[in-house]
Amino acid sequence: MKLNFPLRGPSPLVASLFFSLLVTLQCHGQPQDVPSPTLEIPILDTVVESWPVDAMMTRAQERAIWEALCQPYAPTAIKIPLDDWVASVRSICPMEIDTIALEGIGLTTDHPISFRVDTPPQTLLVHLSSALEDLDCVVEVRHGVVRITTKDTADNRLPVRIYDVSSLTGDGDVREKLIATKFLSHTIQTVIEPDDWEVLGGVSVIQLFPMKDKQLLCVATRTQTHWRLQAFLDQLQRAGGESPVQQSTLPQLSTTPPLKFQPKVEPRKSTSKPGAELPRFRPQ
């Protein structure tokens, strides 16, 4: 006996759900489950110690954000509204849009951003940074979240970071280390986004802070400039062939007593000759 069953296609509801799933995957892209062995992320393999100065974000929280941004990511669509894309990756990385800042330059949160789907494997951050270039927008990491904002807004609230560059200033005396640190500061302002620094009319600043046997740089600049600076210092350290001490020896705020400044009152005779004072650094 031969049984004939009528062939039925999928119900309209099932077909609609399946089509929506395909569109979602096509528009948003997907994080790759297996990182490409060719991807090397310098910002995740730092050798020069640095610390964020943020009352709402710990160093561990910042590290987690860096790792999320550095996940391999594969967009599969050329264009997608910005807010839709942010919503699709929020489960991967805490991210938000600075709506007021974007409206200030005539952009809405649903403004389309463009991706290139024919590029080699890249990180989420690389794809996002490339997409934001056309909008004159940048990424900043503040208060434990990634924020998409404008360059002008980012310049008005520069994140501060402290870098321990002691291992890059040699083993000389205090005077020699100070001169080396000043030269390093000048080099940074010459090769890392030169137009952004205060000495050339920008808003970013870099200040030396000797602390006992440490040579520290206190830097206020955009988040993405901090990343370039960190990579630059790390590469200098590796080029020198020596690795700094990985465990921080800086005193912790919870265990360090308040500093008390007690200036000496007894007069001191100067034994230095005219012209023998410490040379002042003057950037060209």
PDB file of C-alpha atoms in Angstrom:
ATOM      1  CA  MET A   1       0.000   0.000   0.000  1.00  0.00           C
ATOM      2  CA  LYS A   2       1.374   3.370  -0.992  1.00  0.00           C
ATOM      3  CA  LEU A   3       0.791   6.323   1.256  1.00  0.00           C
ATOM      4  CA  ASN A   4       0.881   9.780  -0.183  1.00  0.00           C
ATOM      5  CA  PHE A   5       1.431  12.710   2.148  1.00  0.00           C
ATOM      6  CA  PRO A   6       0.993  16.240   0.894  1.00  0.00           C
ATOM      7  CA  LEU A   7       4.183  18.243   0.877  1.00  0.00           C
ATOM      8  CA  ARG A   8       3.917  21.448   2.830  1.00  0.00           C
ATOM      9  CA  GLY A   9       6.319  24.351   2.913  1.00  0.00           C
ATOM     10  CA  PRO A  10       7.319  26.098   6.119  1.00  0.00           C
ATOM     11  CA  SER A  11       4.669  28.150   7.843  1.00  0.00           C
ATOM     12  CA  PRO A  12       4.800  31.916   7.322  1.00  0.00           C
ATOM     13  CA  LEU A  13       5.813  32.412  10.980  1.00  0.00           C
ATOM     14  CA  VAL A  14       8.768  30.010  10.760  1.00  0.00           C
ATOM     15  CA  ALA A  15       9.888  31.508   7.472  1.00  0.00           C
ATOM     16  CA  SER A  16       9.685  35.010   8.924  1.00  0.00           C
ATOM     17  CA  LEU A  17      11.753  34.082  11.979  1.00  0.00           C
ATOM     18  CA  PHE A  18      14.360  32.337   9.854  1.00  0.00           C
ATOM     19  CA  PHE A  19      14.638  35.321   7.521  1.00  0.00           C
ATOM     20  CA  SER A  20      14.982  37.711  10.479  1.00  0.00           C
ATOM     21  CA  LEU A  21      17.799  35.588  11.886  1.00  0.00           C
ATOM     22  CA  LEU A  22      19.663  35.674   8.589  1.00  0.00           C
ATOM     23  CA  VAL A  23      19.280  39.438   8.328  1.00  0.00           C
ATOM     24  CA  THR A  24      20.494  39.912  11.900  1.00  0.00           C
ATOM     25  CA  LEU A  25      23.613  37.848  11.312  1.00  0.00           C
ATOM     26  CA  GLN A  26      24.287  39.597   8.022  1.00  0.00           C
ATOM     27  CA  CYS A  27      23.931  43.084   9.470  1.00  0.00           C
ATOM     28  CA  HIS A  28      25.669  42.782  12.781  1.00  0.00           C
ATOM     29  CA  GLY A  29      28.527  40.447  12.097  1.00  0.00           C
ATOM     30  CA  GLN A  30      29.803  37.899  14.567  1.00  0.00           C
ATOM     31  CA  PRO A  31      32.691  37.585  16.989  1.00  0.00           C
ATOM     32  CA  GLN A  32      34.903  34.735  15.910  1.00  0.00           C
ATOM     33  CA  ASP A  33      34.894  31.841  18.374  1.00  0.00           C
ATOM     34  CA  VAL A  34      38.464  30.834  17.545  1.00  0.00           C
ATOM     35  CA  PRO A  35      40.941  33.734  17.519  1.00  0.00           C
ATOM     36  CA  SER A  36      43.120  33.882  14.470  1.00  0.00           C
ATOM     37  CA  PRO A  37      46.706  32.834  15.275  1.00  0.00           C
ATOM     38  CA  THR A  38      47.945  35.712  13.105  1.00  0.00           C
ATOM     39  CA  LEU A  39      46.406  38.366  15.368  1.00  0.00           C
ATOM     40  CA  GLU A  40      48.872  39.894  17.801  1.00  0.00           C
ATOM     41  CA  ILE A  41      47.535  42.491  20.212  1.00  0.00           C
ATOM     42  CA  PRO A  42      50.331  44.639  21.700  1.00  0.00           C
ATOM     43  CA  ILE A  43      47.977  46.423  24.105  1.00  0.00           C
ATOM     44  CA  LEU A  44      47.264  43.086  25.818  1.00  0.00           C
ATOM     45  CA  ASP A  45      50.957  42.277  26.222  1.00  0.00           C
ATOM     46  CA  THR A  46      52.353  45.382  27.891  1.00  0.00           C
ATOM     47  CA  VAL A  47      55.747  45.538  29.602  1.00  0.00           C
ATOM     48  CA  VAL A  48      55.803  49.155  30.797  1.00  0.00           C
ATOM     49  CA  GLU A  49      53.484  49.563  33.752  1.00  0.00           C
ATOM     50  CA  SER A  50      50.716  52.147  33.653  1.00  0.00           C
ATOM     51  CA  TRP A  51      47.591  52.944  35.634  1.00  0.00           C
ATOM     52  CA  PRO A  52      44.312  54.674  34.744  1.00  0.00           C
ATOM     53  CA  VAL A  53      43.267  57.600  36.918  1.00  0.00           C
ATOM     54  CA  ASP A  54      39.507  57.076  37.024  1.00  0.00           C
ATOM     55  CA  ALA A  55      37.339  57.291  40.135  1.00  0.00           C
ATOM     56  CA  MET A  56      34.762  54.945  38.573  1.00  0.00           C
ATOM     57  CA  MET A  57      36.997  52.303  36.971  1.00  0.00           C
ATOM     58  CA  THR A  58      39.613  49.952  38.373  1.00  0.00           C
ATOM     59  CA  ARG A  59      42.617  48.684  36.505  1.00  0.00           C
ATOM     60  CA  ALA A  60      41.008  45.219  36.333  1.00  0.00           C
ATOM     61  CA  GLN A  61      37.831  46.655  34.790  1.00  0.00           C
ATOM     62  CA  GLU A  62      39.893  48.499  32.220  1.00  0.00           C
ATOM     63  CA  ARG A  63      41.776  45.314  31.353  1.00  0.00           C
ATOM     64  CA  ALA A  64      38.498  43.455  30.808  1.00  0.00           C
ATOM     65  CA  ILE A  65      37.364  46.187  28.398  1.00  0.00           C
ATOM     66  CA  TRP A  66      40.649  45.985  26.490  1.00  0.00           C
ATOM     67  CA  GLU A  67      40.237  42.228  26.121  1.00  0.00           C
ATOM     68  CA  ALA A  68      36.660  42.638  24.891  1.00  0.00           C
ATOM     69  CA  LEU A  69      37.677  45.248  22.312  1.00  0.00           C
ATOM     70  CA  CYS A  70      40.500  43.029  21.099  1.00  0.00           C
ATOM     71  CA  GLN A  71      38.318  40.029  20.297  1.00  0.00           C
ATOM     72  CA  PRO A  72      38.490  38.960  16.654  1.00  0.00           C
ATOM     73  CA  TYR A  73      35.379  40.248  14.912  1.00  0.00           C
ATOM     74  CA  ALA A  74      33.993  39.633  11.436  1.00  0.00           C
ATOM     75  CA  PRO A  75      31.379  42.099  10.130  1.00  0.00           C
ATOM     76  CA  THR A  76      29.368  40.687   7.254  1.00  0.00           C
ATOM     77  CA  ALA A  77      27.493  43.808   6.135  1.00  0.00           C
ATOM     78  CA  ILE A  78      28.721  46.984   4.532  1.00  0.00           C
ATOM     79  CA  LYS A  79      26.383  49.404   6.337  1.00  0.00           C
ATOM     80  CA  ILE A  80      24.299  49.321   9.518  1.00  0.00           C
ATOM     81  CA  PRO A  81      22.771  51.987  11.798  1.00  0.00           C
ATOM     82  CA  LEU A  82      25.141  52.888  14.614  1.00  0.00           C
ATOM     83  CA  ASP A  83      22.662  52.241  17.426  1.00  0.00           C
ATOM     84  CA  ASP A  84      21.729  48.826  16.000  1.00  0.00           C
ATOM     85  CA  TRP A  85      25.367  47.843  15.796  1.00  0.00           C
ATOM     86  CA  VAL A  86      26.102  48.992  19.362  1.00  0.00           C
ATOM     87  CA  ALA A  87      23.110  47.008  20.632  1.00  0.00           C
ATOM     88  CA  SER A  88      24.383  43.912  18.836  1.00  0.00           C
ATOM     89  CA  VAL A  89      27.840  44.021  20.461  1.00  0.00           C
ATOM     90  CA  ARG A  90      26.818  45.232  23.929  1.00  0.00           C
ATOM     91  CA  SER A  91      26.817  41.645  25.192  1.00  0.00           C
ATOM     92  CA  ILE A  92      30.461  41.392  24.111  1.00  0.00           C
ATOM     93  CA  CYS A  93      31.673  44.760  25.382  1.00  0.00           C
ATOM     94  CA  PRO A  94      29.985  47.464  27.525  1.00  0.00           C
ATOM     95  CA  MET A  95      29.378  50.246  25.020  1.00  0.00           C
ATOM     96  CA  GLU A  96      27.227  53.351  24.703  1.00  0.00           C
ATOM     97  CA  ILE A  97      26.729  56.316  22.376  1.00  0.00           C
ATOM     98  CA  ASP A  98      27.266  59.900  23.489  1.00  0.00           C
ATOM     99  CA  THR A  99      23.998  61.089  21.968  1.00  0.00           C
ATOM    100  CA  ILE A 100      24.362  64.760  22.904  1.00  0.00           C
ATOM    101  CA  ALA A 101      27.878  64.974  21.475  1.00  0.00           C
ATOM    102  CA  LEU A 102      26.840  63.388  18.171  1.00  0.00           C
ATOM    103  CA  GLU A 103      23.824  65.663  17.867  1.00  0.00           C
ATOM    104  CA  GLY A 104      26.197  68.596  18.280  1.00  0.00           C
ATOM    105  CA  ILE A 105      27.814  67.761  14.939  1.00  0.00           C
ATOM    106  CA  GLY A 106      24.555  66.909  13.198  1.00  0.00           C
ATOM    107  CA  LEU A 107      24.574  63.129  13.642  1.00  0.00           C
ATOM    108  CA  THR A 108      21.821  60.905  14.986  1.00  0.00           C
ATOM    109  CA  THR A 109      22.311  57.620  16.786  1.00  0.00           C
ATOM    110  CA  ASP A 110      20.898  55.723  13.809  1.00  0.00           C
ATOM    111  CA  HIS A 111      23.406  57.220  11.391  1.00  0.00           C
ATOM    112  CA  PRO A 112      24.785  54.380   9.246  1.00  0.00           C
ATOM    113  CA  ILE A 113      28.354  53.252   9.761  1.00  0.00           C
ATOM    114  CA  SER A 114      30.321  51.398   7.118  1.00  0.00           C
ATOM    115  CA  PHE A 115      32.435  48.274   7.457  1.00  0.00           C
ATOM    116  CA  ARG A 116      34.713  46.500   5.037  1.00  0.00           C
ATOM    117  CA  VAL A 117      33.945  42.822   4.811  1.00  0.00           C
ATOM    118  CA  ASP A 118      36.863  41.876   2.563  1.00  0.00           C
ATOM    119  CA  THR A 119      39.650  42.697   5.014  1.00  0.00           C
ATOM    120  CA  PRO A 120      41.867  40.167   6.818  1.00  0.00           C
ATOM    121  CA  PRO A 121      40.824  39.138  10.357  1.00  0.00           C
ATOM    122  CA  GLN A 122      40.802  42.155  12.665  1.00  0.00           C
ATOM    123  CA  THR A 123      39.694  43.010  16.167  1.00  0.00           C
ATOM    124  CA  LEU A 124      36.416  44.612  17.159  1.00  0.00           C
ATOM    125  CA  LEU A 125      38.309  47.814  17.985  1.00  0.00           C
ATOM    126  CA  VAL A 126      39.995  48.021  14.577  1.00  0.00           C
ATOM    127  CA  HIS A 127      36.701  47.637  12.727  1.00  0.00           C
ATOM    128  CA  LEU A 128      34.969  50.179  14.984  1.00  0.00           C
ATOM    129  CA  SER A 129      37.778  52.741  14.744  1.00  0.00           C
ATOM    130  CA  SER A 130      37.771  52.505  10.952  1.00  0.00           C
ATOM    131  CA  ALA A 131      33.999  52.928  10.826  1.00  0.00           C
ATOM    132  CA  LEU A 132      34.110  56.011  13.070  1.00  0.00           C
ATOM    133  CA  GLU A 133      36.779  57.820  11.048  1.00  0.00           C
ATOM    134  CA  ASP A 134      34.240  58.895   8.438  1.00  0.00           C
ATOM    135  CA  LEU A 135      32.048  60.395  11.185  1.00  0.00           C
ATOM    136  CA  ASP A 136      34.857  62.354  12.851  1.00  0.00           C
ATOM    137  CA  CYS A 137      34.164  60.358  16.012  1.00  0.00           C
ATOM    138  CA  VAL A 138      36.417  58.483  18.422  1.00  0.00           C
ATOM    139  CA  VAL A 139      36.284  55.844  21.128  1.00  0.00           C
ATOM    140  CA  GLU A 140      36.951  56.665  24.765  1.00  0.00           C
ATOM    141  CA  VAL A 141      37.086  54.381  27.798  1.00  0.00           C
ATOM    142  CA  ARG A 142      35.708  56.068  30.917  1.00  0.00           C
ATOM    143  CA  HIS A 143      33.951  54.850  34.054  1.00  0.00           C
ATOM    144  CA  GLY A 144      34.052  51.202  32.984  1.00  0.00           C
ATOM    145  CA  VAL A 145      32.363  51.621  29.609  1.00  0.00           C
ATOM    146  CA  VAL A 146      33.345  52.250  25.992  1.00  0.00           C
ATOM    147  CA  ARG A 147      31.793  55.483  24.764  1.00  0.00           C
ATOM    148  CA  ILE A 148      31.464  56.596  21.149  1.00  0.00           C
ATOM    149  CA  THR A 149      31.798  60.367  21.059  1.00  0.00           C
ATOM    150  CA  THR A 150      33.173  63.258  19.020  1.00  0.00           C
ATOM    151  CA  LYS A 151      36.772  64.430  18.981  1.00  0.00           C
ATOM    152  CA  ASP A 152      35.880  67.808  20.475  1.00  0.00           C
ATOM    153  CA  THR A 153      33.997  66.227  23.361  1.00  0.00           C
ATOM    154  CA  ALA A 154      36.827  63.783  23.988  1.00  0.00           C
ATOM    155  CA  ASP A 155      39.275  66.700  24.111  1.00  0.00           C
ATOM    156  CA  ASN A 156      37.210  68.338  26.861  1.00  0.00           C
ATOM    157  CA  ARG A 157      37.471  65.354  29.231  1.00  0.00           C
ATOM    158  CA  LEU A 158      40.858  63.804  28.620  1.00  0.00           C
ATOM    159  CA  PRO A 159      41.517  60.636  30.626  1.00  0.00           C
ATOM    160  CA  VAL A 160      44.639  60.742  32.794  1.00  0.00           C
ATOM    161  CA  ARG A 161      47.134  57.901  32.998  1.00  0.00           C
ATOM    162  CA  ILE A 162      50.356  57.363  34.953  1.00  0.00           C
ATOM    163  CA  TYR A 163      53.280  55.586  33.269  1.00  0.00           C
ATOM    164  CA  ASP A 164      56.289  54.187  35.097  1.00  0.00           C
ATOM    165  CA  VAL A 165      59.182  54.857  32.707  1.00  0.00           C
ATOM    166  CA  SER A 166      61.949  54.205  35.241  1.00  0.00           C
ATOM    167  CA  SER A 167      63.346  51.304  33.224  1.00  0.00           C
ATOM    168  CA  LEU A 168      63.677  53.572  30.173  1.00  0.00           C
ATOM    169  CA  THR A 169      65.714  56.290  31.872  1.00  0.00           C
ATOM    170  CA  GLY A 170      68.908  54.360  32.656  1.00  0.00           C
ATOM    171  CA  ASP A 171      70.802  53.708  35.884  1.00  0.00           C
ATOM    172  CA  GLY A 172      72.467  57.093  36.305  1.00  0.00           C
ATOM    173  CA  ASP A 173      72.119  59.551  39.139  1.00  0.00           C
ATOM    174  CA  VAL A 174      69.048  61.685  39.790  1.00  0.00           C
ATOM    175  CA  ARG A 175      70.164  64.413  37.396  1.00  0.00           C
ATOM    176  CA  GLU A 176      70.867  61.993  34.544  1.00  0.00           C
ATOM    177  CA  LYS A 177      67.515  60.235  35.013  1.00  0.00           C
ATOM    178  CA  LEU A 178      65.679  63.546  34.987  1.00  0.00           C
ATOM    179  CA  ILE A 179      67.355  64.582  31.738  1.00  0.00           C
ATOM    180  CA  ALA A 180      66.557  61.181  30.197  1.00  0.00           C
ATOM    181  CA  THR A 181      62.909  61.461  31.252  1.00  0.00           C
ATOM    182  CA  LYS A 182      62.639  64.936  29.734  1.00  0.00           C
ATOM    183  CA  PHE A 183      64.138  63.670  26.498  1.00  0.00           C
ATOM    184  CA  LEU A 184      61.646  60.783  26.494  1.00  0.00           C
ATOM    185  CA  SER A 185      58.806  63.257  27.023  1.00  0.00           C
ATOM    186  CA  HIS A 186      60.025  65.324  24.067  1.00  0.00           C
ATOM    187  CA  THR A 187      60.261  62.197  21.903  1.00  0.00           C
ATOM    188  CA  ILE A 188      56.692  61.212  22.768  1.00  0.00           C
ATOM    189  CA  GLN A 189      55.348  64.640  21.814  1.00  0.00           C
ATOM    190  CA  THR A 190      57.303  64.502  18.560  1.00  0.00           C
ATOM    191  CA  VAL A 191      56.229  61.089  17.270  1.00  0.00           C
ATOM    192  CA  ILE A 192      52.853  60.348  18.927  1.00  0.00           C
ATOM    193  CA  GLU A 193      50.140  62.639  17.497  1.00  0.00           C
ATOM    194  CA  PRO A 194      52.365  65.787  17.530  1.00  0.00           C
ATOM    195  CA  ASP A 195      49.515  68.251  16.910  1.00  0.00           C
ATOM    196  CA  ASP A 196      47.575  67.042  19.955  1.00  0.00           C
ATOM    197  CA  TRP A 197      50.078  68.200  22.579  1.00  0.00           C
ATOM    198  CA  GLU A 198      49.939  71.499  24.417  1.00  0.00           C
ATOM    199  CA  VAL A 199      53.419  72.533  23.281  1.00  0.00           C
ATOM    200  CA  LEU A 200      52.124  72.729  19.697  1.00  0.00           C
ATOM    201  CA  GLY A 201      48.735  74.231  20.461  1.00  0.00           C
ATOM    202  CA  GLY A 202      46.826  71.059  21.334  1.00  0.00           C
ATOM    203  CA  VAL A 203      45.125  70.112  24.578  1.00  0.00           C
ATOM    204  CA  SER A 204      47.000  66.954  25.630  1.00  0.00           C
ATOM    205  CA  VAL A 205      49.575  67.387  28.382  1.00  0.00           C
ATOM    206  CA  ILE A 206      52.462  65.356  29.746  1.00  0.00           C
ATOM    207  CA  GLN A 207      54.082  66.067  33.099  1.00  0.00           C
ATOM    208  CA  LEU A 208      57.141  64.525  34.756  1.00  0.00           C
ATOM    209  CA  PHE A 209      56.826  63.364  38.353  1.00  0.00           C
ATOM    210  CA  PRO A 210      59.952  61.937  40.039  1.00  0.00           C
ATOM    211  CA  MET A 211      58.961  59.778  43.015  1.00  0.00           C
ATOM    212  CA  LYS A 212      61.746  58.336  45.155  1.00  0.00           C
ATOM    213  CA  ASP A 213      63.558  56.013  42.732  1.00  0.00           C
ATOM    214  CA  LYS A 214      60.749  56.148  40.168  1.00  0.00           C
ATOM    215  CA  GLN A 215      60.393  58.266  37.053  1.00  0.00           C
ATOM    216  CA  LEU A 216      56.698  58.723  36.326  1.00  0.00           C
ATOM    217  CA  LEU A 217      54.881  60.406  33.469  1.00  0.00           C
ATOM    218  CA  CYS A 218      51.419  61.824  34.169  1.00  0.00           C
ATOM    219  CA  VAL A 219      49.653  62.072  30.816  1.00  0.00           C
ATOM    220  CA  ALA A 220      46.266  63.518  29.891  1.00  0.00           C
ATOM    221  CA  THR A 221      45.230  62.688  26.335  1.00  0.00           C
ATOM    222  CA  ARG A 222      42.583  60.824  24.349  1.00  0.00           C
ATOM    223  CA  THR A 223      42.039  57.132  25.022  1.00  0.00           C
ATOM    224  CA  GLN A 224      43.282  56.092  21.599  1.00  0.00           C
ATOM    225  CA  THR A 225      46.409  58.234  21.989  1.00  0.00           C
ATOM    226  CA  HIS A 226      47.058  56.501  25.313  1.00  0.00           C
ATOM    227  CA  TRP A 227      46.983  53.178  23.467  1.00  0.00           C
ATOM    228  CA  ARG A 228      49.546  54.413  20.942  1.00  0.00           C
ATOM    229  CA  LEU A 229      51.711  55.767  23.740  1.00  0.00           C
ATOM    230  CA  GLN A 230      51.575  52.472  25.640  1.00  0.00           C
ATOM    231  CA  ALA A 231      52.575  50.534  22.525  1.00  0.00           C
ATOM    232  CA  PHE A 232      55.414  52.984  21.847  1.00  0.00           C
ATOM    233  CA  LEU A 233      56.847  52.701  25.373  1.00  0.00           C
ATOM    234  CA  ASP A 234      56.539  48.911  25.304  1.00  0.00           C
ATOM    235  CA  GLN A 235      58.426  48.738  22.030  1.00  0.00           C
ATOM    236  CA  LEU A 236      61.175  50.994  23.386  1.00  0.00           C
ATOM    237  CA  GLN A 237      61.491  48.661  26.357  1.00  0.00           C
ATOM    238  CA  ARG A 238      61.708  45.580  24.154  1.00  0.00           C
ATOM    239  CA  ALA A 239      64.240  47.265  21.878  1.00  0.00           C
ATOM    240  CA  GLY A 240      66.430  47.910  24.910  1.00  0.00           C
ATOM    241  CA  GLY A 241      66.599  44.189  25.580  1.00  0.00           C
ATOM    242  CA  GLU A 242      65.607  44.416  29.230  1.00  0.00           C
ATOM    243  CA  SER A 243      62.319  43.659  30.950  1.00  0.00           C
ATOM    244  CA  PRO A 244      61.135  45.866  33.785  1.00  0.00           C
ATOM    245  CA  VAL A 245      59.900  44.462  37.068  1.00  0.00           C
ATOM    246  CA  GLN A 246      56.352  43.281  36.413  1.00  0.00           C
ATOM    247  CA  GLN A 247      55.148  43.571  40.004  1.00  0.00           C
ATOM    248  CA  SER A 248      54.371  47.148  40.888  1.00  0.00           C
ATOM    249  CA  THR A 249      56.554  48.623  43.625  1.00  0.00           C
ATOM    250  CA  LEU A 250      54.603  51.860  43.794  1.00  0.00           C
ATOM    251  CA  PRO A 251      52.978  52.447  47.190  1.00  0.00           C
ATOM    252  CA  GLN A 252      49.272  51.719  47.379  1.00  0.00           C
ATOM    253  CA  LEU A 253      46.870  54.450  48.408  1.00  0.00           C
ATOM    254  CA  SER A 254      45.362  52.255  51.117  1.00  0.00           C
ATOM    255  CA  THR A 255      48.677  51.654  52.871  1.00  0.00           C
ATOM    256  CA  THR A 256      50.625  54.852  52.267  1.00  0.00           C
ATOM    257  CA  PRO A 257      50.480  57.538  54.969  1.00  0.00           C
ATOM    258  CA  PRO A 258      49.780  61.088  53.809  1.00  0.00           C
ATOM    259  CA  LEU A 259      52.840  62.929  52.572  1.00  0.00           C
ATOM    260  CA  LYS A 260      54.012  65.664  54.913  1.00  0.00           C
ATOM    261  CA  PHE A 261      56.088  68.450  53.461  1.00  0.00           C
ATOM    262  CA  GLN A 262      58.553  69.890  55.952  1.00  0.00           C
ATOM    263  CA  PRO A 263      60.749  72.475  54.257  1.00  0.00           C
ATOM    264  CA  LYS A 264      64.124  73.089  55.806  1.00  0.00           C
ATOM    265  CA  VAL A 265      64.485  76.454  57.440  1.00  0.00           C
ATOM    266  CA  GLU A 266      68.253  76.637  57.809  1.00  0.00           C
ATOM    267  CA  PRO A 267      69.984  78.699  55.107  1.00  0.00           C
ATOM    268  CA  ARG A 268      72.062  76.851  52.583  1.00  0.00           C
ATOM    269  CA  LYS A 269      75.029  78.234  50.753  1.00  0.00           C
ATOM    270  CA  SER A 270      75.148  77.677  47.037  1.00  0.00           C
ATOM    271  CA  THR A 271      78.341  76.049  45.772  1.00  0.00           C
ATOM    272  CA  SER A 272      77.325  75.843  42.129  1.00  0.00           C
ATOM    273  CA  LYS A 273      78.975  78.024  39.563  1.00  0.00           C
ATOM    274  CA  PRO A 274      77.062  80.303  37.220  1.00  0.00           C
ATOM    275  CA  GLY A 275      75.817  78.355  34.237  1.00  0.00           C
ATOM    276  CA  ALA A 276      76.099  74.988  36.027  1.00  0.00           C
ATOM    277  CA  GLU A 277      72.401  74.646  36.771  1.00  0.00           C
ATOM    278  CA  LEU A 278      70.374  71.733  35.416  1.00  0.00           C
ATOM    279  CA  PRO A 279      69.757  72.342  31.691  1.00  0.00           C
ATOM    280  CA  ARG A 280      66.167  73.087  30.891  1.00  0.00           C
ATOM    281  CA  PHE A 281      64.456  71.140  28.178  1.00  0.00           C
ATOM    282  CA  ARG A 282      63.115  73.327  25.377  1.00  0.00           C
ATOM    283  CA  PRO A 283      61.128  71.448  22.699  1.00  0.00           C
ATOM    284  CA  GLN A 284      61.864  72.604  19.182  1.00  0.00           C
TER     285      GLN A 284
END
